[in-house]
Amino acid sequence: MPHEVRVRHIGDDDWDGITELEARAYTDLGLSEGRAALESRMRASPDTCFVLDIGPRLAGYLLALPYAEHQYPDLRRTEAEGGAAVSRNLHLHDVVIAEDLRHRGLARHLVGHLTETARSQGYERISLIAVGGSDTFWSARGFTAREGEAAPAGYGPGAVYMHRAVPDVALAGASPQTSHSRREVG
């Protein structure tokens, strides 16, 4: 039986699930930040941070916040109080899908929703740091790295800073105007 997939803004009751997903994804890489850092990143830009539900289950999350190009969060610190930086670049800091739900297009669905949100809010670029060998995943989604650029400090061996332009046209299947994006998965 298919279940509805819904993308929505993060609520107060989501943090235990987000923290658990983040720890499972990043502890073995030595990159887990903890709840205070994650919450601070969402508070810096709540309109660009989302969870993905499948039916009643929190199945994934995405945190993105404005950062100048080639700048990114320090994993050892929380975001400064006072809101997000002013930038035309939106930094995709974190996207995690529960292990048993990966390889079903759910991360692509979240990133598509973020891309539509970025476009509708006037961002020109999206950047990210690919960790744990994920640069091939991001390359397949249009992100590129600059030749010879130094690996981002504090993000582990092989980390790669990548970026892409926000498309001028809407992508099918995402609807930032309602703060929700829906589809069904079986």
XYZ file of N, CA and C in Angstrom:
558
model
N 0.849 -1.178 0.000
C 0.000 0.000 0.000
C 0.891 1.236 0.000
N 0.677 2.148 -0.942
C 1.506 3.350 -0.990
C 1.196 4.297 0.172
N 2.220 5.041 0.555
C 2.086 6.048 1.604
C 2.384 7.413 1.020
N 1.689 8.420 1.529
C 1.922 9.789 1.081
C 3.278 10.287 1.585
N 4.023 10.923 0.700
C 5.280 11.581 1.049
C 4.985 13.064 1.139
N 5.374 13.654 2.250
C 5.082 15.070 2.461
C 6.336 15.776 2.938
N 6.636 16.907 2.325
C 7.715 17.787 2.758
C 7.073 18.964 3.467
N 7.593 19.269 4.664
C 7.031 20.369 5.445
C 8.152 21.024 6.258
N 7.833 22.183 6.809
C 8.800 22.869 7.665
C 8.986 22.100 8.970
N 10.128 22.261 9.583
C 10.463 21.561 10.824
C 9.658 22.129 11.988
N 9.102 21.226 12.801
C 8.375 21.604 14.007
C 9.154 21.206 15.257
N 8.766 21.741 16.379
C 9.447 21.452 17.646
C 9.486 19.959 17.963
N 8.450 19.221 17.598
C 8.388 17.793 17.903
C 9.260 16.932 16.995
N 9.906 17.518 16.015
C 10.722 16.758 15.062
C 12.159 16.526 15.520
N 12.612 17.244 16.527
C 14.048 17.263 16.829
C 14.620 15.945 17.322
N 13.872 15.154 18.068
C 14.404 13.849 18.488
C 14.679 12.985 17.263
N 13.747 12.952 16.314
C 13.930 12.166 15.100
C 15.056 12.688 14.228
N 15.142 14.004 14.081
C 16.222 14.600 13.281
C 17.571 14.271 13.900
N 17.681 14.439 15.215
C 18.944 14.180 15.902
C 19.360 12.720 15.749
N 18.412 11.811 15.839
C 18.719 10.391 15.667
C 19.193 10.098 14.246
N 18.488 10.632 13.237
C 18.905 10.426 11.846
C 20.301 10.992 11.598
N 20.560 12.191 12.118
C 21.863 12.831 11.923
C 22.974 12.010 12.561
N 22.765 11.540 13.775
C 23.787 10.752 14.469
C 24.078 9.456 13.720
N 23.031 8.788 13.239
C 23.237 7.530 12.508
C 23.990 7.762 11.197
N 23.768 8.900 10.567
C 24.420 9.196 9.281
C 25.861 9.655 9.448
N 26.162 10.397 10.511
C 27.451 11.084 10.566
C 28.395 10.680 11.699
N 27.942 9.916 12.678
C 28.825 9.557 13.794
C 30.035 8.759 13.312
N 29.821 7.761 12.474
C 30.941 6.941 11.996
C 31.941 7.743 11.165
N 31.505 8.849 10.573
C 32.403 9.719 9.807
C 33.087 10.761 10.700
N 32.702 10.791 11.983
C 33.251 11.798 12.902
C 32.699 13.186 12.645
N 31.502 13.279 12.062
C 30.947 14.569 11.663
C 29.627 14.904 12.347
N 29.203 14.116 13.328
C 27.945 14.398 14.009
C 28.076 15.684 14.819
N 27.086 16.560 14.694
C 27.136 17.884 15.313
C 26.375 17.978 16.624
N 25.336 17.223 16.768
C 24.498 17.305 17.954
C 23.329 18.251 17.777
N 22.387 18.098 18.655
C 21.108 18.793 18.555
C 21.221 20.312 18.591
N 22.020 20.860 19.483
C 22.111 22.327 19.601
C 22.577 22.955 18.290
N 23.569 22.369 17.649
C 24.067 22.906 16.376
C 23.006 22.784 15.289
N 22.342 21.636 15.212
C 21.307 21.436 14.200
C 20.172 22.436 14.370
N 19.707 22.592 15.602
C 18.623 23.546 15.850
C 19.051 24.972 15.514
N 20.303 25.319 15.797
C 20.762 26.681 15.500
C 20.772 26.942 14.002
N 21.081 25.939 13.204
C 21.093 26.107 11.748
C 19.667 26.313 11.226
N 18.707 25.593 11.785
C 17.319 25.786 11.372
C 16.825 27.160 11.798
N 17.166 27.596 13.007
C 16.715 28.920 13.465
C 17.290 30.038 12.601
N 18.455 29.817 12.006
C 19.065 30.831 11.146
C 18.280 31.024 9.850
N 17.535 29.989 9.426
C 16.789 30.088 8.165
C 15.642 29.073 8.148
N 14.630 29.266 8.974
C 13.560 28.267 9.078
C 12.785 28.031 7.782
N 12.760 29.003 6.882
C 12.027 28.840 5.627
C 12.732 27.947 4.617
N 13.987 27.559 4.904
C 14.733 26.712 3.969
C 15.188 25.406 4.626
N 14.499 24.995 5.682
C 14.788 23.744 6.378
C 13.503 22.924 6.448
N 13.604 21.631 6.128
C 12.414 20.796 5.961
C 12.599 19.403 6.537
N 11.474 18.761 6.823
C 11.448 17.333 7.095
C 10.626 16.667 6.011
N 10.869 15.382 5.834
C 10.133 14.580 4.880
C 9.442 13.478 5.668
N 8.130 13.423 5.551
C 7.339 12.387 6.208
C 6.854 11.393 5.166
N 6.815 10.124 5.537
C 6.136 9.096 4.750
C 5.038 8.579 5.659
N 3.815 8.896 5.287
C 2.714 8.624 6.198
C 2.993 9.350 7.510
N 2.900 8.650 8.640
C 3.145 9.309 9.926
C 4.624 9.344 10.338
N 5.502 8.766 9.542
C 6.909 8.600 9.920
C 7.785 9.738 9.412
N 8.645 10.273 10.295
C 9.676 11.219 9.878
C 10.765 10.388 9.207
N 10.919 10.576 7.903
C 11.796 9.726 7.113
C 13.088 10.413 6.690
N 13.166 11.730 6.857
C 14.365 12.453 6.462
C 14.231 13.920 6.785
N 15.324 14.640 6.574
C 15.324 16.084 6.817
C 16.360 16.748 5.935
N 16.230 18.061 5.806
C 17.168 18.879 5.040
C 17.324 20.216 5.760
N 18.574 20.638 5.947
C 18.884 21.939 6.536
C 19.672 22.750 5.526
N 19.202 23.946 5.219
C 19.908 24.844 4.302
C 19.807 26.255 4.853
N 20.872 27.027 4.674
C 20.877 28.399 5.173
C 21.792 29.254 4.316
N 21.519 30.544 4.257
C 22.349 31.424 3.433
C 23.773 31.517 3.984
N 24.730 31.347 3.102
C 26.152 31.548 3.395
C 26.770 32.109 2.127
N 27.718 32.993 2.275
C 28.435 33.499 1.105
C 29.115 32.324 0.402
N 29.261 32.439 -0.914
C 29.948 31.373 -1.646
C 31.308 31.081 -1.035
N 31.630 29.795 -0.980
C 32.889 29.273 -0.443
C 33.015 29.473 1.064
N 31.922 29.758 1.724
C 31.872 29.753 3.184
C 30.819 28.728 3.590
N 30.947 28.222 4.801
C 30.084 27.141 5.238
C 30.127 27.045 6.756
N 29.135 26.355 7.352
C 29.102 26.240 8.813
C 30.326 25.522 9.379
N 30.737 25.956 10.546
C 31.780 25.291 11.319
C 31.084 24.212 12.137
N 31.441 22.959 11.931
C 30.764 21.856 12.597
C 30.947 21.870 14.115
N 31.920 22.599 14.591
C 32.187 22.646 16.039
C 31.414 23.758 16.734
N 30.651 24.542 15.988
C 29.957 25.694 16.572
C 28.508 25.743 16.143
N 27.710 26.422 16.980
C 26.331 26.710 16.601
C 26.324 27.990 15.771
N 25.221 28.222 15.083
C 25.081 29.459 14.311
C 24.894 30.626 15.273
N 25.406 31.773 14.904
C 25.251 32.982 15.718
C 23.784 33.367 15.779
N 23.371 33.906 16.896
C 22.004 34.391 17.045
C 21.809 35.600 16.128
N 20.571 35.858 15.761
C 20.294 37.046 14.962
C 19.937 36.755 13.528
N 19.721 35.486 13.192
C 19.255 35.180 11.846
C 20.363 34.855 10.877
N 19.959 34.595 9.664
C 20.856 34.153 8.611
C 21.626 35.310 7.998
N 22.750 34.960 7.416
C 23.546 35.927 6.668
C 22.762 36.369 5.432
N 23.081 37.527 4.922
C 22.488 37.996 3.674
C 23.379 37.486 2.547
N 22.816 36.686 1.673
C 23.587 36.097 0.586
C 22.626 35.637 -0.494
N 23.078 35.606 -1.725
C 22.305 35.046 -2.843
C 22.649 33.575 -3.015
N 23.505 33.052 -2.123
C 23.899 31.647 -2.136
C 23.226 30.942 -0.957
N 22.558 29.832 -1.240
C 21.930 29.029 -0.197
C 22.777 27.777 -0.019
N 23.284 27.583 1.197
C 24.157 26.445 1.471
C 23.333 25.277 1.999
N 23.318 24.188 1.249
C 22.654 22.954 1.651
C 23.579 22.245 2.631
N 23.317 22.440 3.908
C 24.214 21.930 4.943
C 24.044 20.438 5.173
N 22.827 19.958 5.117
C 22.590 18.587 5.536
C 21.324 18.054 4.888
N 21.395 16.850 4.352
C 20.208 16.124 3.913
C 20.426 14.662 4.279
N 19.483 14.110 5.031
C 19.589 12.728 5.501
C 18.240 12.043 5.305
N 18.305 10.827 4.778
C 17.140 9.953 4.647
C 17.416 8.717 5.493
N 16.406 8.215 6.197
C 16.550 6.999 7.000
C 17.142 5.882 6.145
N 18.029 5.084 6.744
C 18.764 4.051 5.998
C 17.847 3.106 5.224
N 16.760 2.657 5.826
C 15.894 1.684 5.173
C 15.032 2.288 4.062
N 15.116 3.596 3.879
C 14.318 4.264 2.847
C 15.167 4.892 1.740
N 16.464 4.655 1.784
C 17.351 5.242 0.769
C 17.169 4.538 -0.581
N 17.644 5.196 -1.627
C 17.612 4.678 -3.000
C 16.185 4.582 -3.536
N 15.321 5.487 -3.081
C 13.944 5.557 -3.570
C 13.617 6.936 -4.132
N 14.622 7.784 -4.260
C 14.399 9.119 -4.808
C 13.953 10.148 -3.783
N 14.005 9.804 -2.505
C 13.516 10.723 -1.477
C 14.458 11.906 -1.268
N 15.762 11.677 -1.318
C 16.711 12.802 -1.207
C 16.537 13.729 -2.404
N 16.384 13.161 -3.575
C 16.147 13.969 -4.783
C 14.866 14.787 -4.622
N 13.846 14.202 -4.030
C 12.581 14.900 -3.793
C 12.798 16.094 -2.852
N 13.530 15.883 -1.758
C 13.835 16.980 -0.827
C 14.655 18.070 -1.505
N 15.667 17.675 -2.264
C 16.522 18.656 -2.940
C 15.722 19.410 -4.005
N 14.812 18.731 -4.679
C 13.938 19.419 -5.639
C 13.072 20.462 -4.943
N 12.552 20.118 -3.790
C 11.753 21.075 -3.022
C 12.611 22.264 -2.596
N 13.825 21.984 -2.138
C 14.728 23.076 -1.755
C 15.046 23.962 -2.951
N 15.288 23.359 -4.097
C 15.616 24.129 -5.298
C 14.468 25.062 -5.667
N 13.247 24.564 -5.610
C 12.087 25.413 -5.897
C 11.957 26.532 -4.867
N 12.206 26.215 -3.612
C 12.162 27.233 -2.562
C 13.232 28.289 -2.822
N 14.443 27.849 -3.140
C 15.539 28.782 -3.426
C 15.181 29.694 -4.593
N 14.630 29.116 -5.651
C 14.243 29.909 -6.822
C 13.182 30.936 -6.451
N 12.167 30.502 -5.713
C 11.074 31.409 -5.373
C 11.519 32.515 -4.409
N 12.597 32.283 -3.660
C 13.100 33.284 -2.722
C 14.256 34.114 -3.299
N 14.584 33.908 -4.558
C 15.571 34.745 -5.225
C 17.025 34.350 -5.039
N 17.284 33.140 -4.556
C 18.678 32.686 -4.464
C 19.204 32.394 -5.863
N 20.491 32.641 -6.071
C 21.103 32.414 -7.377
C 21.887 31.112 -7.447
N 22.420 30.663 -6.308
C 23.248 29.469 -6.270
C 22.900 28.635 -5.046
N 23.173 27.338 -5.154
C 23.107 26.425 -4.019
C 24.486 25.789 -3.908
N 25.030 25.790 -2.700
C 26.311 25.149 -2.455
C 26.133 24.041 -1.428
N 27.125 23.187 -1.320
C 27.126 22.111 -0.331
C 28.544 21.588 -0.183
N 28.745 20.800 0.844
C 30.003 20.075 1.009
C 29.672 18.590 0.952
N 30.191 17.927 -0.065
C 29.989 16.485 -0.218
C 30.970 15.770 0.700
N 30.455 14.876 1.530
C 31.298 14.122 2.460
C 31.103 12.633 2.224
N 32.057 11.847 2.710
C 31.935 10.393 2.654
C 31.791 9.836 1.254
N 32.387 10.480 0.252
C 32.317 9.990 -1.119
C 31.022 10.306 -1.844
N 30.217 11.224 -1.317
C 28.931 11.541 -1.938
C 29.040 12.511 -3.108
N 30.254 12.924 -3.482
C 30.404 13.878 -4.583
C 29.865 13.322 -5.903
N 29.902 12.011 -6.110
C 29.346 11.455 -7.351
C 27.817 11.603 -7.369
N 27.165 11.410 -6.222
C 25.719 11.635 -6.116
C 25.394 13.081 -6.492
N 26.148 14.027 -5.921
C 25.866 15.442 -6.161
C 26.231 15.863 -7.581
N 27.290 15.295 -8.137
C 27.648 15.587 -9.533
C 26.517 15.199 -10.475
N 25.871 14.066 -10.202
C 24.760 13.608 -11.034
C 23.556 14.543 -10.943
N 23.542 15.421 -9.955
C 22.457 16.377 -9.783
C 22.872 17.794 -10.159
N 23.955 17.905 -10.915
C 24.353 19.189 -11.473
C 25.324 20.007 -10.641
N 25.778 19.485 -9.523
C 26.741 20.220 -8.689
C 28.153 19.967 -9.201
N 28.964 21.013 -9.178
C 30.346 20.890 -9.630
C 31.291 21.452 -8.572
N 32.526 20.984 -8.647
C 33.588 21.480 -7.773
C 34.592 22.225 -8.628
N 35.300 23.164 -8.027
C 36.369 23.861 -8.744
C 37.631 23.029 -8.687
N 38.305 22.956 -9.814
C 39.578 22.235 -9.885
C 40.581 22.828 -8.906
N 41.269 21.973 -8.180
C 42.351 22.416 -7.316
C 41.920 23.123 -6.041
N 40.622 23.190 -5.764
C 40.156 23.855 -4.553
C 40.473 22.987 -3.334
N 40.927 23.613 -2.271
C 41.266 22.904 -1.045
C 40.016 22.267 -0.434
N 40.204 21.112 0.199
C 39.102 20.449 0.884
C 38.630 21.316 2.046
N 37.331 21.395 2.275
C 36.806 22.194 3.381
C 37.321 21.681 4.733
N 37.773 22.584 5.563
C 38.320 22.228 6.869
C 37.234 21.683 7.786
N 37.556 20.605 8.476
C 36.674 20.056 9.488
C 35.590 19.123 8.983
N 35.560 18.821 7.691
C 34.509 17.974 7.137
C 34.999 16.584 6.744
N 36.184 16.220 7.171
C 36.695 14.884 6.929
C 37.480 14.769 5.637
N 38.203 13.645 5.518
C 39.015 13.423 4.315
C 38.132 13.283 3.079
N 38.573 13.879 2.002
C 37.847 13.782 0.747
C 36.632 14.688 0.626
N 36.398 15.561 1.606
C 35.269 16.490 1.509
C 35.470 17.414 0.314
N 34.383 17.712 -0.386
C 34.448 18.527 -1.596
C 33.380 19.612 -1.533
N 33.786 20.885 -1.688
C 32.839 21.999 -1.794
C 32.308 22.015 -3.222
N 30.984 22.000 -3.369
C 30.347 21.951 -4.682
C 29.250 23.004 -4.753
N 28.856 23.363 -5.975
C 27.807 24.358 -6.150
C 27.148 24.196 -7.508
N 25.982 24.828 -7.651
C 25.296 24.890 -8.943
C 24.385 26.107 -8.934
N 24.031 26.554 -10.107
C 23.090 27.666 -10.240
C 21.675 27.175 -9.939
N 20.850 28.052 -9.412
C 19.433 27.757 -9.226
C 18.775 27.970 -10.586
N 18.028 26.984 -11.080
C 17.407 27.146 -12.399
C 16.360 28.259 -12.395
N 16.199 28.877 -13.555
C 15.226 29.964 -13.706
C 13.794 29.476 -13.801
N 13.596 28.202 -14.067
C 12.256 27.658 -14.251
C 11.922 26.687 -13.132
N 10.638 26.558 -12.853
C 10.173 25.647 -11.810
C 10.441 24.200 -12.213
N 10.779 23.383 -11.240
C 10.958 21.954 -11.451
C 9.637 21.250 -11.174
N 9.336 20.221 -11.921
C 8.086 19.480 -11.718
C 8.116 18.769 -10.368
N 6.982 18.776 -9.679
C 6.831 17.977 -8.474
C 7.126 18.680 -7.172
N 7.509 19.933 -7.190
C 7.785 20.651 -5.944
C 6.879 21.865 -5.865
N 6.488 22.205 -4.668
C 5.539 23.296 -4.495
C 5.866 24.117 -3.261
N 6.867 25.016 -3.316
C 7.237 25.774 -2.135
C 6.178 26.769 -1.697
N 5.265 27.139 -2.583
C 4.256 28.123 -2.218
C 3.391 27.632 -1.066
N 3.200 26.327 -0.961
C 2.373 25.773 0.102
C 3.209 25.236 1.256
N 4.524 25.318 1.158
C 5.446 24.767 2.144
C 5.339 23.255 2.251
N 4.683 22.640 1.292
C 4.558 21.193 1.280
C 4.760 20.697 -0.142
N 5.339 19.556 -0.254
C 5.472 18.893 -1.522
C 5.027 17.456 -1.292
N 4.194 16.940 -2.161
C 3.645 15.614 -1.898
C 3.777 14.701 -3.100
N 3.938 13.450 -2.814
C 3.861 12.389 -3.802
C 3.607 11.103 -3.044
N 3.421 10.014 -3.752
C 3.199 8.745 -3.074
C 4.348 7.807 -3.380
N 4.679 6.993 -2.399
C 5.730 6.003 -2.540
C 5.155 4.665 -2.061
N 5.482 3.604 -2.783
C 4.934 2.301 -2.406
C 5.957 1.388 -1.839
